[in-house]
Short mmCIF file of C-alpha atoms and ligand atoms in Angstrom, two decimals:
data_model
loop_
_atom_site.label_atom_id
_atom_site.label_comp_id
_atom_site.label_asym_id
_atom_site.label_seq_id
_atom_site.Cartn_x
_atom_site.Cartn_y
_atom_site.Cartn_z
CA UNK A 164 63.15 78.15 96.61
CA UNK A 165 67.10 77.25 96.86
CA UNK A 166 69.36 79.61 98.87
CA UNK A 167 72.84 80.62 97.43
CA UNK A 168 75.54 81.63 99.49
CA UNK A 169 76.99 84.87 97.92
CA UNK A 170 80.29 85.96 99.64
CA UNK A 171 81.14 89.59 98.24
CA UNK A 172 77.47 90.25 97.27
CA UNK A 173 77.47 93.78 98.65
CA UNK A 174 80.45 94.61 96.06
CA UNK A 175 80.59 95.12 92.23
CA UNK A 176 80.48 91.92 91.19
CA UNK A 177 78.92 90.29 93.69
CA UNK A 178 75.56 92.42 93.85
CA UNK A 179 75.23 91.60 90.19
CA UNK A 180 75.47 88.12 90.61
CA UNK A 181 72.51 88.47 93.29
CA UNK A 182 70.27 90.13 90.79
CA UNK A 183 70.83 87.50 88.44
CA UNK A 184 70.29 84.79 90.79
CA UNK A 185 67.28 86.30 91.74
CA UNK A 186 65.77 86.04 88.60
CA UNK A 187 66.85 82.72 88.03
CA UNK A 188 64.52 82.05 91.30
CA UNK A 189 67.44 81.75 93.69
CA UNK A 190 67.28 83.54 97.08
CA UNK A 191 70.85 85.40 97.22
CA UNK A 192 72.33 85.70 100.93
CA UNK A 193 75.08 88.33 100.93
CA UNK A 194 77.98 87.38 103.39
CA UNK A 195 79.96 90.93 103.39
CA UNK A 196 82.46 92.35 105.80
CA UNK A 197 81.47 95.74 104.35
CA UNK A 198 85.33 96.73 104.07
CA UNK A 199 85.18 97.46 100.30
CA UNK A 200 81.11 96.09 100.08
CA UNK A 201 78.15 98.90 100.43
CA UNK A 202 75.22 97.77 102.20
CA UNK A 203 72.82 99.80 99.76
CA UNK A 204 74.04 97.25 97.35
CA UNK A 205 72.31 94.41 98.66
CA UNK A 206 68.66 94.50 97.31
CA UNK A 207 67.89 90.95 96.42
CA UNK A 208 67.98 88.96 99.28
CA UNK A 209 69.22 88.90 103.08
CA UNK A 210 72.11 90.15 104.17
CA UNK A 211 74.83 88.49 106.68
CA UNK A 212 77.52 90.73 107.81
CA UNK A 213 80.56 88.72 108.74
CA UNK A 214 84.15 88.12 107.53
CA UNK A 215 85.53 85.40 105.39
CA UNK A 216 88.28 84.65 108.69
CA UNK A 217 85.02 84.12 111.01
CA UNK A 218 84.76 80.27 111.15
CA UNK A 219 82.03 80.87 113.64
CA UNK A 220 80.10 83.23 112.15
CA UNK A 221 80.19 80.88 108.46
CA UNK A 222 79.07 77.97 110.70
CA UNK A 223 76.02 79.71 111.94
CA UNK A 224 74.98 81.65 108.75
CA UNK A 225 75.69 77.93 106.37
CA UNK A 226 73.38 76.39 109.30
CA UNK A 227 70.69 79.27 109.44
CA UNK A 228 69.93 79.20 105.26
CA UNK A 229 71.21 75.86 104.25
CA UNK A 230 72.30 77.16 100.87
CA UNK A 231 72.62 75.09 97.94
CA UNK A 232 76.07 76.48 96.87
CA UNK A 233 78.16 79.22 97.58
CA UNK A 234 79.64 82.00 94.98
CA UNK A 235 82.65 82.86 96.08
CA UNK A 236 83.15 86.98 95.26
CA UNK A 237 84.96 88.17 98.05
CA UNK A 238 88.21 89.09 97.88
CA UNK A 239 90.72 92.11 97.67
CA UNK A 240 91.79 92.55 93.64
CA UNK A 241 93.54 95.63 92.83
CA UNK A 242 97.34 94.66 91.38
CA UNK A 243 99.42 97.56 92.33
CA UNK A 244 98.08 97.02 96.12
CA UNK A 245 98.92 93.43 95.92
CA UNK A 246 102.09 94.27 94.58
CA UNK A 247 102.94 96.69 97.87
CA UNK A 248 101.24 94.90 100.43
CA UNK A 249 101.34 91.04 99.12
CA UNK A 250 100.73 89.68 102.94
CA UNK A 251 97.24 91.09 102.87
CA UNK A 252 96.60 89.13 99.67
CA UNK A 253 97.75 85.78 100.78
CA UNK A 254 95.95 86.42 104.04
CA UNK A 255 92.62 87.60 103.15
CA UNK A 256 92.03 86.03 99.39
CA UNK A 257 93.63 82.90 100.55
CA UNK A 258 93.51 82.15 104.23
CA UNK A 259 89.78 83.75 104.11
CA UNK A 260 88.77 81.75 101.12
CA UNK A 261 90.33 78.49 102.92
CA UNK A 262 87.90 78.76 105.91
CA UNK A 263 85.14 79.56 103.76
CA UNK A 264 85.86 76.49 101.66
CA UNK A 265 86.18 74.37 104.92
CA UNK A 266 82.97 75.71 106.40
CA UNK A 267 81.40 74.87 103.47
CA UNK A 268 82.35 71.22 103.28
CA UNK A 269 81.64 71.11 106.83
CA UNK A 270 78.01 72.11 106.27
CA UNK A 271 77.97 69.39 103.16
CA UNK A 272 77.17 72.87 100.93
CA UNK A 273 79.11 70.86 98.11
CA UNK A 274 78.68 72.94 95.11
CA UNK A 275 80.79 76.25 94.95
CA UNK A 276 81.62 78.94 92.44
CA UNK A 277 84.69 80.74 92.11
CA UNK A 278 85.64 83.84 91.22
CA UNK A 279 89.17 83.75 89.97
CA UNK A 280 90.97 85.89 86.98
CA UNK A 281 93.01 85.90 84.25
CA UNK A 282 96.07 87.34 86.48
CA UNK A 283 96.99 83.54 87.20
CA UNK A 284 98.01 83.18 83.69
CA UNK A 285 100.53 86.08 83.93
CA UNK A 286 102.77 86.93 80.59
CA UNK A 287 102.58 84.66 77.44
CA UNK A 288 103.83 86.53 74.17
CA UNK A 289 101.58 85.52 71.56
CA UNK A 290 100.00 82.70 73.16
CA UNK A 291 96.11 82.12 73.30
CA UNK A 292 95.28 82.02 76.74
CA UNK A 293 92.95 79.31 77.05
CA UNK A 294 92.18 77.13 80.33
CA UNK A 295 95.02 75.28 79.58
CA UNK A 296 97.63 77.62 79.47
CA UNK A 297 100.08 77.30 82.18
CA UNK A 298 99.42 79.67 85.51
CA UNK A 299 102.47 81.75 85.90
CA UNK A 300 100.86 84.76 87.82
CA UNK A 301 102.71 88.07 87.89
CA UNK A 302 101.37 89.47 90.59
CA UNK A 303 99.98 88.58 94.20
CA UNK A 304 96.69 88.98 93.41
CA UNK A 305 96.81 86.47 90.37
CA UNK A 306 99.09 83.85 92.68
CA UNK A 307 96.40 84.30 95.18
CA UNK A 308 93.86 83.44 93.29
CA UNK A 309 95.62 80.52 91.41
CA UNK A 310 96.27 79.27 95.53
CA UNK A 311 92.26 79.05 95.78
CA UNK A 312 91.85 76.94 92.87
CA UNK A 313 94.68 74.18 94.10
CA UNK A 314 92.65 74.67 97.35
CA UNK A 315 89.76 73.26 95.41
CA UNK A 316 91.07 70.98 93.42
CA UNK A 317 92.72 69.59 96.95
CA UNK A 318 89.44 69.76 98.61
CA UNK A 319 87.69 67.92 95.44
CA UNK A 320 89.83 65.03 95.66
CA UNK A 321 89.52 64.62 99.53
CA UNK A 322 86.15 65.15 100.17
CA UNK A 323 84.18 65.38 96.64
CA UNK A 324 83.63 69.36 96.68
CA UNK A 325 82.41 69.72 93.05
CA UNK A 326 83.45 73.41 91.85
CA UNK A 327 83.32 75.73 88.99
CA UNK A 328 86.24 78.08 88.26
CA UNK A 329 85.18 81.39 86.35
CA UNK A 330 88.89 83.28 85.52
CA UNK A 331 87.52 86.46 84.57
CA UNK A 332 89.21 89.01 81.86
CA UNK A 333 88.09 92.70 82.70
CA UNK A 334 84.83 93.25 83.95
CA UNK A 335 83.05 96.58 82.99
CA UNK A 336 79.68 98.34 82.68
CA UNK A 337 76.48 97.88 85.18
CA UNK A 338 72.97 97.11 85.67
CA UNK A 339 71.30 98.48 82.58
CA UNK A 340 68.41 98.80 84.52
CA UNK A 341 70.13 101.37 87.06
CA UNK A 342 69.84 99.00 90.33
CA UNK A 343 73.47 98.56 91.06
CA UNK A 344 76.69 99.34 89.87
CA UNK A 345 80.58 99.92 90.12
CA UNK A 346 81.71 101.80 93.17
CA UNK A 347 85.31 101.22 94.87
CA UNK A 348 86.99 103.89 97.04
CA UNK A 349 89.61 104.22 96.25
CA UNK A 350 88.59 103.44 92.50
CA UNK A 351 91.58 102.22 90.51
CA UNK A 352 89.85 100.44 87.42
CA UNK A 353 90.10 101.85 84.11
CA UNK A 354 86.83 102.86 83.33
CA UNK A 355 85.34 103.87 86.12
CA UNK A 356 88.57 106.16 86.79
CA UNK A 357 88.13 107.31 83.30
CA UNK A 358 84.66 108.53 83.93
CA UNK A 359 85.32 110.13 86.91
CA UNK A 360 88.33 112.22 85.12
CA UNK A 361 85.51 112.89 82.33
CA UNK A 362 83.03 114.00 84.94
CA UNK A 363 85.56 116.52 86.47
CA UNK A 364 85.33 114.27 89.92
CA UNK A 365 89.54 113.46 89.79
CA UNK A 366 92.12 115.63 88.27
CA UNK A 367 92.73 113.30 84.91
CA UNK A 368 93.27 109.67 84.08
CA UNK A 369 96.77 108.76 84.03
CA UNK A 370 97.38 105.85 81.16
CA UNK A 371 99.84 103.62 83.06
CA UNK A 372 102.97 102.88 80.38
CA UNK A 373 103.12 103.86 76.44
CA UNK A 374 106.23 101.84 76.17
CA UNK A 375 104.18 98.10 76.08
CA UNK A 376 104.86 96.12 72.88
CA UNK A 377 101.50 97.06 71.45
CA UNK A 378 100.67 98.72 68.26
CA UNK A 379 100.04 101.98 70.29
CA UNK A 380 102.41 101.34 73.09
CA UNK A 381 99.43 101.04 75.90
CA UNK A 382 98.19 97.64 77.72
CA UNK A 383 95.48 95.50 75.61
CA UNK A 384 93.11 93.97 77.80
CA UNK A 385 89.62 91.65 77.45
CA UNK A 386 86.26 93.82 78.57
CA UNK A 387 83.27 91.67 79.40
CA UNK A 388 79.93 93.34 80.63
CA UNK A 389 79.44 92.74 84.36
CA UNK A 390 75.50 91.57 83.61
CA UNK A 391 77.17 88.86 80.92
CA UNK A 392 79.57 87.66 83.78
CA UNK A 393 77.12 87.05 86.25
CA UNK A 394 74.80 85.32 83.84
CA UNK A 395 77.66 82.70 83.36
CA UNK A 396 77.66 82.29 87.41
CA UNK A 397 74.26 81.10 87.07
CA UNK A 398 74.92 78.81 84.28
CA UNK A 399 77.60 77.76 86.41
CA UNK A 400 75.51 76.69 88.94
CA UNK A 401 72.92 74.81 87.07
CA UNK A 402 76.00 72.78 85.79
CA UNK A 403 76.86 71.83 89.36
CA UNK A 404 73.53 71.13 90.28
CA UNK A 405 73.03 68.93 87.18
CA UNK A 406 76.13 67.13 88.44
CA UNK A 407 78.36 67.36 85.70
CA UNK A 408 81.49 67.60 87.69
CA UNK A 409 84.14 70.71 88.31
CA UNK A 410 85.31 72.71 85.51
CA UNK A 411 86.99 75.58 84.83
CA UNK A 412 86.00 78.72 82.03
CA UNK A 413 87.26 81.55 80.80
CA UNK A 414 85.32 84.26 80.93
CA UNK A 415 86.36 86.56 78.06
CA UNK A 416 85.18 87.69 74.42
CA UNK A 417 88.27 87.07 72.44
CA UNK A 418 88.92 91.11 71.35
CA UNK A 419 91.54 93.02 73.11
CA UNK A 420 90.94 96.63 73.32
CA UNK A 421 94.31 98.84 74.55
CA UNK A 422 93.86 101.48 77.04
CA UNK A 423 93.90 104.28 74.27
CA UNK A 424 90.77 101.95 72.25
CA UNK A 425 89.11 102.70 75.52
CA UNK A 426 89.61 106.27 75.96
CA UNK A 427 88.95 106.75 72.61
CA UNK A 428 85.53 105.07 73.25
CA UNK A 429 84.85 107.09 75.68
CA UNK A 430 85.42 109.90 73.99
CA UNK A 431 82.40 108.88 71.59
CA UNK A 432 79.76 107.49 73.54
CA UNK A 433 79.97 110.29 76.37
CA UNK A 434 80.79 113.35 73.67
CA UNK A 435 83.19 114.76 76.16
CA UNK A 436 86.97 115.19 76.38
CA UNK A 437 88.96 112.69 78.41
CA UNK A 438 91.56 114.59 80.71
CA UNK A 439 94.51 112.69 80.28
CA UNK A 440 98.58 112.27 80.88
CA UNK A 441 100.60 109.73 80.33
CA UNK A 442 102.61 108.00 83.00
CA UNK A 443 105.36 105.26 83.83
CA UNK A 444 103.79 101.35 84.10
CA UNK A 445 101.97 100.21 86.99
CA UNK A 446 104.17 97.30 88.59
CA UNK A 447 102.67 93.67 87.83
CA UNK A 448 100.75 94.57 84.62
CA UNK A 449 100.62 92.14 81.76
CA UNK A 450 101.07 93.57 77.92
CA UNK A 451 98.34 91.80 77.00
CA UNK A 452 95.42 89.64 78.42
CA UNK A 453 92.86 88.20 75.98
CA UNK A 454 90.97 85.42 75.88
CA UNK A 455 91.23 82.87 73.45
CA UNK A 456 88.57 80.15 74.96
CA UNK A 457 85.36 79.83 73.31
CA UNK A 458 84.46 76.65 76.25
CA UNK A 459 82.10 78.90 77.86
CA UNK A 460 80.19 79.11 75.09
CA UNK A 461 79.95 75.76 73.99
CA UNK A 462 79.85 73.97 77.08
CA UNK A 463 77.73 76.19 79.48
CA UNK A 464 75.79 77.89 76.41
CA UNK A 465 77.13 81.38 77.54
CA UNK A 466 76.43 84.33 75.15
CA UNK A 467 78.16 87.82 76.26
CA UNK A 468 75.83 89.88 74.32
CA UNK A 469 76.00 93.18 76.12
CA UNK A 470 79.71 93.29 76.21
CA UNK A 471 80.37 95.44 73.37
CA UNK A 472 82.75 98.54 74.34
CA UNK A 473 80.34 100.95 73.64
CA UNK A 474 77.78 98.98 76.05
CA UNK A 475 79.64 98.80 78.64
CA UNK A 476 81.01 102.13 78.70
CA UNK A 477 77.52 104.07 78.07
CA UNK A 478 75.79 101.23 81.08
CA UNK A 479 78.95 102.52 83.37
CA UNK A 480 78.23 106.11 82.49
CA UNK A 481 74.56 105.87 83.03
CA UNK A 482 75.51 104.14 86.59
CA UNK A 483 78.07 106.96 87.27
CA UNK A 484 75.38 110.08 86.34
CA UNK A 485 72.60 108.08 88.47
CA UNK A 486 74.94 105.96 91.19
CA UNK A 487 73.50 106.58 94.80
CA UNK A 488 75.34 104.00 97.24
CA UNK A 489 76.45 106.12 100.60
CA UNK A 490 79.25 108.15 99.77
N1 UDP B 672 95.06 101.59 83.71
C1 UDP B 672 95.45 103.14 83.13
N2 UDP B 672 95.32 103.93 84.31
C2 UDP B 672 94.44 103.79 85.21
C3 UDP B 672 93.78 102.72 85.47
C4 UDP B 672 94.48 101.46 84.58
O1 UDP B 672 96.61 103.37 82.21
O2 UDP B 672 94.38 104.68 85.84
C5 UDP B 672 95.46 100.58 82.55
C6 UDP B 672 96.09 99.60 83.50
O3 UDP B 672 97.53 99.53 83.87
C7 UDP B 672 96.02 98.22 82.77
C8 UDP B 672 94.34 98.50 82.02
O4 UDP B 672 94.24 100.28 82.33
O5 UDP B 672 96.40 98.18 81.84
C9 UDP B 672 93.20 98.10 82.77
O6 UDP B 672 93.28 98.22 83.94
P1 UDP B 672 92.13 97.86 85.31
O7 UDP B 672 93.08 98.41 86.48
O8 UDP B 672 91.08 98.19 85.14
O9 UDP B 672 92.39 96.31 85.58
P2 UDP B 672 93.28 95.10 85.41
O10 UDP B 672 93.60 94.74 84.42
O11 UDP B 672 94.29 95.64 86.14
O12 UDP B 672 92.69 94.00 86.11
#
């Protein structure tokens, strides 16, 4: 069976990707430093503890497992933190990725799937965000991901590194079978924060800004179910193995939900009140991020069939009620 090196495989998206890879017949080898990941989430293949900055350790892991591809999820991903600690983001996300990319090329592992973000686009009023939209990130998180995209292009030109870049919109939900789910410490993402507030695990949810130029004044995002998202990665891997060349794909549904709409949907799904208050804008937030692209559907055959708001919240709620990671 072919092995795939999954960096960040102990994290939220990476652990779901390991499940999808195992289901598709690959052996996912998790490479994770467990700073934000959870060893309990490594359930579908071997675990190799290590840091992206540790080239010797990476070389050893490539030599031991001989992966046919890398799926690179390991990253810091909080917009607020990126605004206040940009150096951390440049060092971890950019320098760490560069070390990994160099190790992959040195090991002759020339298929690379990269987890990028719609935050690389920045603010574009009334423009459909597709893969050709100029990348003008508003925060160091988006800037760090854009930098890695550029590194991949340079490594393709120099060494032939084939890569698929996925620009995610907002990832939500959990494995429907309850084996893995979302668990960040601290948690900052809208849906899990809201579910913790509903369940009395935190005082309440603060809406970050109610004066945006949208119908209800709150930011609009395009939410994708995590299992749909990771299935796209398996399709991206097949794409590379078939020699179809480097490509960028947006992963979003094309439908936007405001923060207030997400809150309303949670009230309906959980049948509980959502304790919330209104606060100021969060630095670095774009007003609206919605994918305008059908490239992933047309070229990869991707169908985000689980990505209804109701199902994403229902699966996240089920995970929240059952979640069993070390705490
Ligand atoms: N948000 C909010 N309160 C929170 C967390 C998030 O109002 O406690 C808003 C945030 O400002 C953004 C949207 O919810 O408009 C989605 O934020 P999240 O952090 O989940 O993802 P991001 O868009 O930053 O990747």
